[in-house]
XYZ file of N, CA and C in Angstrom:
555
model
N 88.230 20.422 -174.478
C 88.322 20.438 -175.399
C 86.564 19.923 -176.593
N 86.176 21.115 -177.078
C 84.702 21.053 -177.695
C 84.722 19.745 -178.932
N 84.232 19.212 -179.190
C 84.819 18.431 -179.904
C 84.493 18.415 -181.492
N 85.198 18.316 -182.569
C 84.638 18.893 -183.704
C 84.164 18.147 -184.949
N 84.862 17.352 -184.468
C 84.330 16.147 -185.964
C 83.185 15.243 -186.577
N 83.412 14.753 -186.478
C 81.627 13.060 -186.278
C 82.368 11.722 -185.646
N 81.951 11.765 -185.357
C 82.434 10.396 -184.868
C 81.456 9.413 -184.481
N 81.154 8.142 -185.287
C 81.224 7.353 -185.436
C 81.101 5.775 -184.194
N 79.624 5.451 -183.760
C 79.311 4.809 -182.703
C 78.190 3.669 -183.512
N 79.003 2.514 -182.880
C 77.840 1.482 -183.697
C 77.722 2.404 -184.846
N 76.575 1.856 -185.431
C 76.117 1.992 -186.872
C 75.756 3.479 -186.984
N 75.853 4.387 -186.334
C 75.609 5.424 -186.323
C 76.801 6.695 -186.813
N 76.482 8.017 -187.086
C 77.928 8.776 -187.335
C 77.326 9.922 -186.141
N 77.562 10.346 -186.280
C 77.350 11.165 -184.456
C 77.788 13.178 -184.754
N 77.622 13.771 -185.398
C 78.074 15.480 -185.526
C 78.936 15.431 -183.841
N 79.005 16.752 -184.183
C 80.475 16.962 -183.210
C 78.633 18.241 -181.920
N 78.024 19.427 -182.734
C 77.609 19.493 -182.303
C 76.485 18.887 -181.672
N 76.225 17.409 -181.597
C 74.933 17.028 -180.581
C 75.877 16.191 -179.781
N 77.125 16.005 -179.943
C 77.832 15.339 -178.883
C 78.525 16.732 -177.547
N 78.217 17.139 -178.369
C 78.786 18.804 -177.531
C 78.412 19.037 -176.308
N 76.665 19.094 -177.884
C 75.372 19.505 -176.207
C 75.277 17.953 -175.347
N 75.895 17.086 -175.739
C 75.261 15.967 -174.927
C 76.453 16.798 -173.819
N 77.228 16.609 -173.852
C 78.347 17.333 -172.708
C 78.084 17.915 -172.130
N 77.428 18.926 -172.459
C 76.929 19.890 -171.687
C 75.650 19.976 -170.653
N 74.621 18.491 -171.134
C 73.770 18.285 -170.411
C 74.061 17.648 -169.718
N 74.763 16.554 -169.737
C 75.574 15.446 -168.960
C 75.802 16.017 -167.491
N 77.203 17.303 -168.012
C 77.375 17.912 -166.678
C 76.791 18.565 -166.347
N 75.494 18.912 -166.711
C 74.355 19.703 -166.247
C 73.114 18.214 -164.400
N 73.704 17.907 -165.956
C 72.672 16.387 -164.765
C 73.838 15.425 -164.643
N 74.827 15.091 -164.911
C 74.741 13.769 -164.716
C 76.977 13.414 -163.465
N 77.527 14.611 -164.123
C 78.620 14.871 -163.606
C 79.026 14.927 -162.151
N 78.021 15.226 -160.606
C 77.968 13.720 -159.903
C 77.963 13.552 -159.217
N 77.204 11.873 -159.097
C 77.306 10.686 -159.723
C 78.777 10.303 -161.456
N 78.174 10.776 -162.351
C 78.891 9.679 -162.403
C 80.684 10.877 -162.798
N 80.945 11.325 -162.774
C 82.764 12.161 -162.789
C 82.244 12.851 -164.442
N 83.417 13.693 -164.149
C 83.503 14.592 -165.209
C 83.899 13.705 -166.797
N 84.647 12.681 -166.083
C 85.358 11.478 -166.897
C 84.708 10.275 -167.469
N 83.295 10.822 -167.376
C 82.066 9.157 -166.896
C 82.761 7.542 -166.203
N 83.776 7.707 -165.817
C 84.327 6.671 -164.495
C 83.432 5.841 -163.098
N 81.914 6.479 -163.854
C 81.154 6.688 -162.290
C 81.699 6.922 -160.507
N 82.529 8.468 -161.462
C 83.570 8.730 -160.030
C 83.450 10.192 -159.972
N 81.874 11.102 -160.006
C 82.094 12.070 -159.555
C 81.960 12.132 -158.195
N 81.844 12.985 -157.901
C 81.821 13.557 -156.181
C 81.089 12.934 -155.607
N 79.594 13.085 -155.889
C 78.585 12.489 -154.482
C 78.225 10.394 -155.432
N 79.486 9.782 -155.439
C 79.473 8.425 -155.938
C 79.988 7.971 -154.859
N 81.079 8.748 -153.861
C 81.126 7.870 -152.472
C 79.975 7.045 -151.984
N 78.705 8.272 -151.638
C 77.786 7.402 -151.612
C 76.285 6.864 -151.689
N 77.317 6.776 -152.018
C 76.019 5.925 -153.732
C 76.704 4.739 -153.748
N 75.250 4.063 -152.897
C 75.307 2.361 -153.220
C 74.027 1.501 -154.130
N 74.023 1.243 -154.926
C 75.152 0.372 -155.749
C 75.403 1.689 -156.307
N 77.211 1.804 -156.073
C 78.255 2.279 -157.258
C 78.012 3.488 -158.660
N 78.259 4.446 -159.413
C 76.834 5.034 -160.733
C 77.579 4.204 -160.938
N 77.606 3.523 -162.305
C 78.228 3.101 -163.520
C 79.365 3.426 -164.303
N 79.980 2.614 -164.984
C 81.472 3.650 -165.302
C 80.851 4.099 -165.990
N 80.769 4.637 -167.123
C 80.392 5.036 -168.594
C 81.518 4.243 -168.954
N 82.708 5.340 -169.127
C 84.000 4.955 -169.861
C 84.191 3.032 -170.992
N 83.190 1.968 -169.175
C 84.182 1.325 -169.772
C 82.729 0.622 -171.176
N 81.727 1.691 -171.631
C 80.715 0.778 -172.851
C 79.347 -0.426 -172.414
N 79.892 -0.960 -170.715
C 78.722 -2.218 -171.487
C 77.845 -1.227 -169.925
N 76.375 -2.194 -170.437
C 75.371 -1.846 -169.487
C 74.767 -1.759 -169.640
N 74.083 -2.830 -167.870
C 73.580 -4.236 -167.765
C 71.999 -3.641 -167.902
N 71.564 -2.965 -168.151
C 69.254 -3.081 -168.246
C 69.602 -2.137 -169.667
N 68.867 -3.266 -170.076
C 68.815 -3.023 -171.869
C 68.805 -4.249 -171.583
N 67.500 -3.988 -173.552
C 66.673 -4.719 -173.689
C 67.661 -5.636 -174.991
N 68.247 -6.353 -174.204
C 69.346 -7.110 -175.360
C 70.196 -8.040 -174.859
N 70.539 -8.837 -175.930
C 71.670 -10.465 -175.332
C 72.865 -9.655 -175.010
N 73.397 -10.177 -173.899
C 74.754 -9.769 -173.370
C 75.639 -9.120 -174.448
N 75.878 -8.928 -174.320
C 77.509 -8.347 -174.823
C 77.259 -7.387 -176.055
N 75.887 -7.356 -176.545
C 75.329 -6.871 -177.049
C 75.417 -5.057 -176.734
N 75.756 -3.992 -178.253
C 74.285 -2.375 -177.559
C 72.974 -2.095 -177.845
N 73.551 -1.766 -176.042
C 72.058 -0.782 -175.937
C 71.436 -0.167 -176.978
N 70.216 0.020 -177.312
C 69.556 0.999 -178.831
C 69.360 2.386 -177.434
N 69.632 3.084 -178.605
C 69.405 4.880 -178.394
C 68.171 4.603 -177.256
N 67.262 3.793 -177.330
C 66.141 4.038 -177.007
C 66.560 3.174 -175.189
N 67.186 2.656 -175.444
C 66.797 1.865 -174.651
C 67.687 2.771 -172.567
N 68.885 3.298 -173.367
C 69.988 3.852 -172.623
C 68.822 5.575 -172.509
N 67.729 5.784 -173.456
C 66.982 6.988 -173.298
C 66.825 6.336 -172.437
N 65.576 5.716 -172.247
C 64.963 5.056 -170.902
C 65.643 4.933 -169.697
N 66.544 4.695 -170.111
C 66.692 4.790 -168.006
C 67.817 6.199 -167.580
N 68.377 7.596 -169.181
C 68.399 8.023 -168.453
C 66.858 8.977 -168.271
N 65.769 9.113 -168.081
C 65.246 9.672 -168.385
C 63.518 9.066 -167.324
N 63.584 7.672 -166.805
C 63.356 7.125 -166.062
C 63.872 6.474 -164.828
N 64.900 6.670 -164.739
C 66.033 6.243 -164.057
C 66.492 4.909 -163.621
N 66.392 4.188 -162.705
C 66.525 2.718 -162.509
C 65.935 2.496 -160.266
N 65.495 0.814 -160.475
C 64.605 0.923 -159.148
C 65.947 0.768 -158.522
N 66.062 0.307 -157.377
C 66.563 -0.065 -156.689
C 68.048 0.576 -156.527
N 68.622 1.938 -156.687
C 69.817 2.117 -157.332
C 69.533 3.713 -157.896
N 70.935 4.653 -157.608
C 70.037 6.049 -156.781
C 70.032 6.835 -158.359
N 69.805 6.234 -159.247
C 69.942 7.204 -160.439
C 68.141 7.400 -160.626
N 68.128 7.897 -160.720
C 66.783 8.639 -160.214
C 66.315 8.994 -161.567
N 64.804 9.561 -161.375
C 64.535 9.875 -163.111
C 64.492 11.251 -163.444
N 64.521 11.794 -164.194
C 65.194 12.885 -164.085
C 64.321 13.278 -165.497
N 64.061 15.055 -165.439
C 63.066 15.948 -166.063
C 64.048 16.424 -167.327
N 63.968 15.609 -168.118
C 65.039 16.282 -169.051
C 64.504 16.413 -170.647
N 64.602 17.356 -170.759
C 63.264 18.130 -172.210
C 64.058 16.953 -172.790
N 63.278 17.009 -173.764
C 63.019 15.737 -175.837
C 65.197 15.531 -175.351
N 65.339 16.719 -176.125
C 66.191 16.926 -177.087
C 67.121 16.555 -176.551
N 67.659 17.187 -175.606
C 69.309 17.042 -174.067
C 69.151 15.032 -173.742
N 67.701 15.296 -173.184
C 67.869 13.892 -173.227
C 68.992 12.892 -174.695
N 68.415 12.948 -175.180
C 68.873 12.319 -176.935
C 70.136 12.985 -176.841
N 71.303 13.971 -176.841
C 72.563 14.230 -177.082
C 73.088 13.480 -175.556
N 72.506 13.665 -174.465
C 73.293 12.882 -173.175
C 73.569 11.782 -174.078
N 72.291 10.819 -174.394
C 73.044 9.433 -174.984
C 73.737 9.079 -175.956
N 73.822 10.364 -176.766
C 75.024 9.765 -177.722
C 76.119 10.666 -176.448
N 76.476 11.602 -175.506
C 78.445 12.227 -175.175
C 78.135 10.623 -174.281
N 77.013 9.692 -173.105
C 77.054 9.387 -172.891
C 77.255 7.410 -173.534
N 77.171 7.181 -174.901
C 77.613 6.160 -176.237
C 78.855 7.212 -176.624
N 79.953 8.760 -176.169
C 81.072 8.718 -176.999
C 81.381 8.076 -176.208
N 81.791 8.780 -174.317
C 81.955 8.931 -173.086
C 82.854 6.779 -173.560
N 82.241 6.324 -173.313
C 82.435 4.427 -173.287
C 82.976 4.110 -175.408
N 83.112 4.659 -176.568
C 83.702 4.748 -177.362
C 84.490 4.120 -177.681
N 85.405 3.474 -176.642
C 86.766 2.578 -176.986
C 85.967 1.154 -177.430
N 84.836 0.961 -177.215
C 84.200 0.091 -176.948
C 83.296 -0.048 -178.496
N 82.373 0.834 -177.920
C 81.411 1.332 -179.167
C 82.104 1.768 -180.670
N 83.107 2.089 -180.146
C 83.722 1.672 -182.138
C 84.258 0.900 -182.323
N 83.927 -0.282 -181.729
C 85.713 -1.622 -181.826
C 84.752 -2.589 -181.883
N 83.358 -2.383 -181.621
C 83.547 -3.805 -181.431
C 81.742 -4.193 -182.535
N 80.966 -4.625 -182.517
C 79.747 -5.280 -183.111
C 79.400 -3.892 -183.567
N 77.902 -3.550 -184.335
C 77.654 -2.627 -184.608
C 76.118 -3.055 -183.701
N 75.428 -1.916 -183.808
C 73.754 -2.016 -182.563
C 73.032 -2.913 -183.198
N 72.702 -3.892 -182.675
C 71.653 -4.928 -183.392
C 70.196 -4.033 -183.701
N 70.062 -4.944 -185.307
C 68.542 -4.094 -186.086
C 67.516 -3.955 -185.077
N 66.852 -3.414 -184.846
C 65.642 -3.460 -183.916
C 64.239 -4.453 -184.389
N 64.671 -5.392 -185.597
C 64.048 -6.538 -185.281
C 64.817 -7.777 -184.814
N 65.147 -6.775 -183.947
C 66.505 -8.544 -183.424
C 66.081 -8.059 -181.508
N 65.551 -6.948 -182.218
C 65.375 -7.122 -179.866
C 64.928 -8.030 -179.310
N 65.375 -8.584 -177.974
C 64.769 -9.025 -177.395
C 62.801 -8.573 -176.892
N 62.137 -9.736 -176.796
C 60.936 -8.933 -177.036
C 60.689 -8.705 -175.461
N 59.515 -8.476 -175.338
C 59.262 -7.370 -173.699
C 59.111 -8.493 -172.945
N 59.369 -7.790 -172.097
C 58.440 -8.221 -170.583
C 57.571 -10.067 -170.591
N 58.380 -10.868 -170.177
C 56.389 -12.046 -170.480
C 56.730 -11.383 -169.314
N 56.107 -11.586 -168.440
C 55.515 -10.984 -166.949
C 54.922 -9.856 -166.985
N 55.493 -9.175 -168.460
C 54.192 -7.995 -168.104
C 53.649 -7.200 -166.453
N 53.278 -6.339 -166.911
C 51.899 -6.013 -165.055
C 51.661 -6.290 -164.843
N 50.498 -8.042 -165.527
C 50.079 -8.595 -164.835
C 50.460 -9.277 -163.508
N 51.292 -9.689 -163.497
C 52.069 -10.919 -162.574
C 53.405 -10.063 -163.044
N 53.954 -8.869 -162.245
C 54.790 -7.928 -162.297
C 55.525 -8.570 -160.426
N 54.492 -8.201 -159.153
C 54.699 -9.493 -157.742
C 55.333 -10.195 -158.001
N 55.030 -11.205 -158.853
C 55.392 -12.854 -159.198
C 56.748 -12.652 -159.607
N 56.881 -11.933 -160.582
C 58.735 -11.464 -161.610
C 59.549 -11.284 -159.779
N 58.781 -9.988 -159.708
C 59.402 -8.824 -158.669
C 59.727 -10.825 -157.488
N 59.221 -10.823 -157.142
C 58.793 -12.548 -155.785
C 60.037 -13.117 -155.933
N 59.791 -13.155 -157.760
C 61.068 -14.615 -158.318
C 62.499 -14.195 -158.918
N 62.355 -12.513 -158.988
C 64.210 -12.449 -159.459
C 64.400 -12.056 -157.551
N 64.248 -12.070 -156.938
C 64.329 -11.748 -155.103
C 64.452 -12.757 -155.036
N 64.718 -13.778 -155.197
C 64.499 -15.341 -154.135
C 65.510 -15.876 -155.430
N 65.623 -15.619 -156.736
C 67.107 -16.122 -157.422
C 68.344 -15.481 -156.652
N 68.110 -14.092 -156.924
C 69.288 -13.063 -156.271
C 70.265 -13.770 -154.888
N 68.626 -13.697 -154.170
C 69.498 -14.492 -153.145
C 69.810 -15.665 -152.934
N 68.750 -16.718 -153.055
C 68.586 -17.824 -153.246
C 69.790 -18.594 -154.071
N 69.216 -19.374 -155.494
C 70.218 -19.673 -156.332
C 71.033 -19.463 -156.811
N 71.253 -17.661 -157.335
C 72.408 -16.985 -158.158
C 73.563 -16.588 -156.851
N 73.097 -16.509 -155.657
C 73.925 -16.188 -154.779
C 74.556 -14.581 -154.944
N 73.708 -14.289 -155.028
C 74.102 -12.561 -155.889
C 74.948 -12.216 -154.179
N 73.384 -12.575 -153.870
C 74.061 -10.974 -152.155
C 74.055 -11.027 -150.936
N 75.711 -12.592 -151.955
C 77.480 -12.343 -151.348
C 78.002 -11.572 -151.843
N 77.544 -10.327 -152.212
C 78.139 -10.171 -152.614
C 78.280 -8.798 -152.517
N 76.449 -8.191 -152.467
C 76.756 -7.463 -153.147
C 75.129 -7.022 -152.060
N 74.275 -6.431 -152.414
C 73.822 -6.048 -150.852
C 71.991 -6.694 -150.822
N 71.763 -7.446 -149.749
C 70.479 -7.745 -150.212
C 69.429 -6.771 -150.332
N 68.235 -7.697 -150.791
C 67.392 -6.262 -150.729
C 66.524 -6.655 -149.395
N 65.970 -7.655 -149.578
C 65.115 -9.594 -148.785
C 65.098 -8.311 -147.154
N 64.326 -8.582 -146.737
C 64.715 -8.424 -144.902
C 64.632 -9.877 -144.967
N 65.601 -9.356 -143.740
C 66.036 -10.805 -143.070
C 65.479 -11.859 -142.640
N 63.779 -11.261 -142.790
C 63.083 -12.883 -142.091
C 62.581 -12.758 -143.421
N 62.337 -12.451 -144.805
C 62.351 -12.588 -146.288
C 63.594 -14.387 -146.838
N 64.533 -13.483 -145.685
C 66.521 -13.884 -145.423
C 65.923 -15.653 -145.310
N 65.136 -15.581 -144.280
C 65.704 -16.240 -143.052
C 64.000 -17.500 -144.016
N 63.284 -17.178 -144.203
C 62.335 -17.829 -144.830
C 62.614 -18.353 -146.789
N 63.046 -17.867 -147.451
C 63.708 -18.417 -148.413
C 64.939 -19.568 -148.004
N 65.218 -19.754 -146.795
C 66.120 -21.060 -146.059
C 67.533 -20.589 -146.007
N 67.801 -19.688 -146.040
C 68.974 -18.744 -145.692
C 69.315 -18.464 -144.558
N 70.204 -20.062 -143.330
C 70.101 -19.763 -142.077
C 71.487 -18.951 -141.974
N 72.913 -18.230 -141.816
C 73.814 -18.058 -142.259
C 74.153 -16.431 -142.555
N 73.332 -15.738 -142.612
C 73.599 -14.032 -143.060
C 74.409 -13.322 -142.528
N 75.262 -12.730 -143.813
C 76.641 -12.274 -143.565
C 75.924 -11.347 -142.672
N 76.801 -10.381 -141.940
C 76.455 -9.346 -140.428
C 76.595 -8.702 -141.273
N 77.514 -7.586 -142.424
C 76.690 -6.533 -143.113
C 75.744 -6.782 -144.588
N 74.992 -7.861 -143.969
C 74.299 -8.073 -145.957
C 73.708 -7.108 -147.028
N 73.362 -5.580 -146.138
C 72.761 -4.532 -146.823
C 74.218 -3.755 -147.321
N 75.256 -4.400 -147.410
C 76.238 -2.869 -147.445
C 76.209 -4.646 -148.973
N 77.360 -3.616 -149.431
C 78.745 -4.779 -150.193
C 79.969 -5.502 -150.418
N 79.846 -6.180 -150.317
C 80.839 -7.068 -149.931
C 82.456 -6.259 -150.272
N 83.514 -6.094 -149.250
C 84.298 -5.670 -149.750
C 85.509 -6.907 -150.742
N 86.071 -6.849 -151.406
C 86.639 -7.620 -152.203
C 87.930 -7.396 -152.346
């Protein structure tokens, strides 16, 4: 059904017109993976690894804020527009206003958290830009890859992203058989 009342998400009051336009754009661009309810159970979800994010939880991994805080609209907009490397979240050529409406609708999907939790951080409290920068990108990728596969042992449950030769070079002797698939638990 059409939304008829404004909703406060974080510190922003969002008009029903923006949310309804956001829902229409979401269905066009996002539904296939994230599902109509935003629960990550769209028709294409079963074939995607990692699985699409459940937007109803209002929890986001990829944002320039401290854990537990909300991303800024610009953080979510960046993901909508440019995607996430290493995932099925592709770059979308979404017109600017439609993309901004999608951002508000995505927040509305996670409204249980957005309406009850602490508000967005002020813009001046954002975490600084990537300390590695473009000049040290390969160093940052290598460090992240090594941490993911060794120190943090993420690959024990999540898919490995390094080649078998790289995993052995990291000193991993026992590589699980299905290392490139998530571990079923």
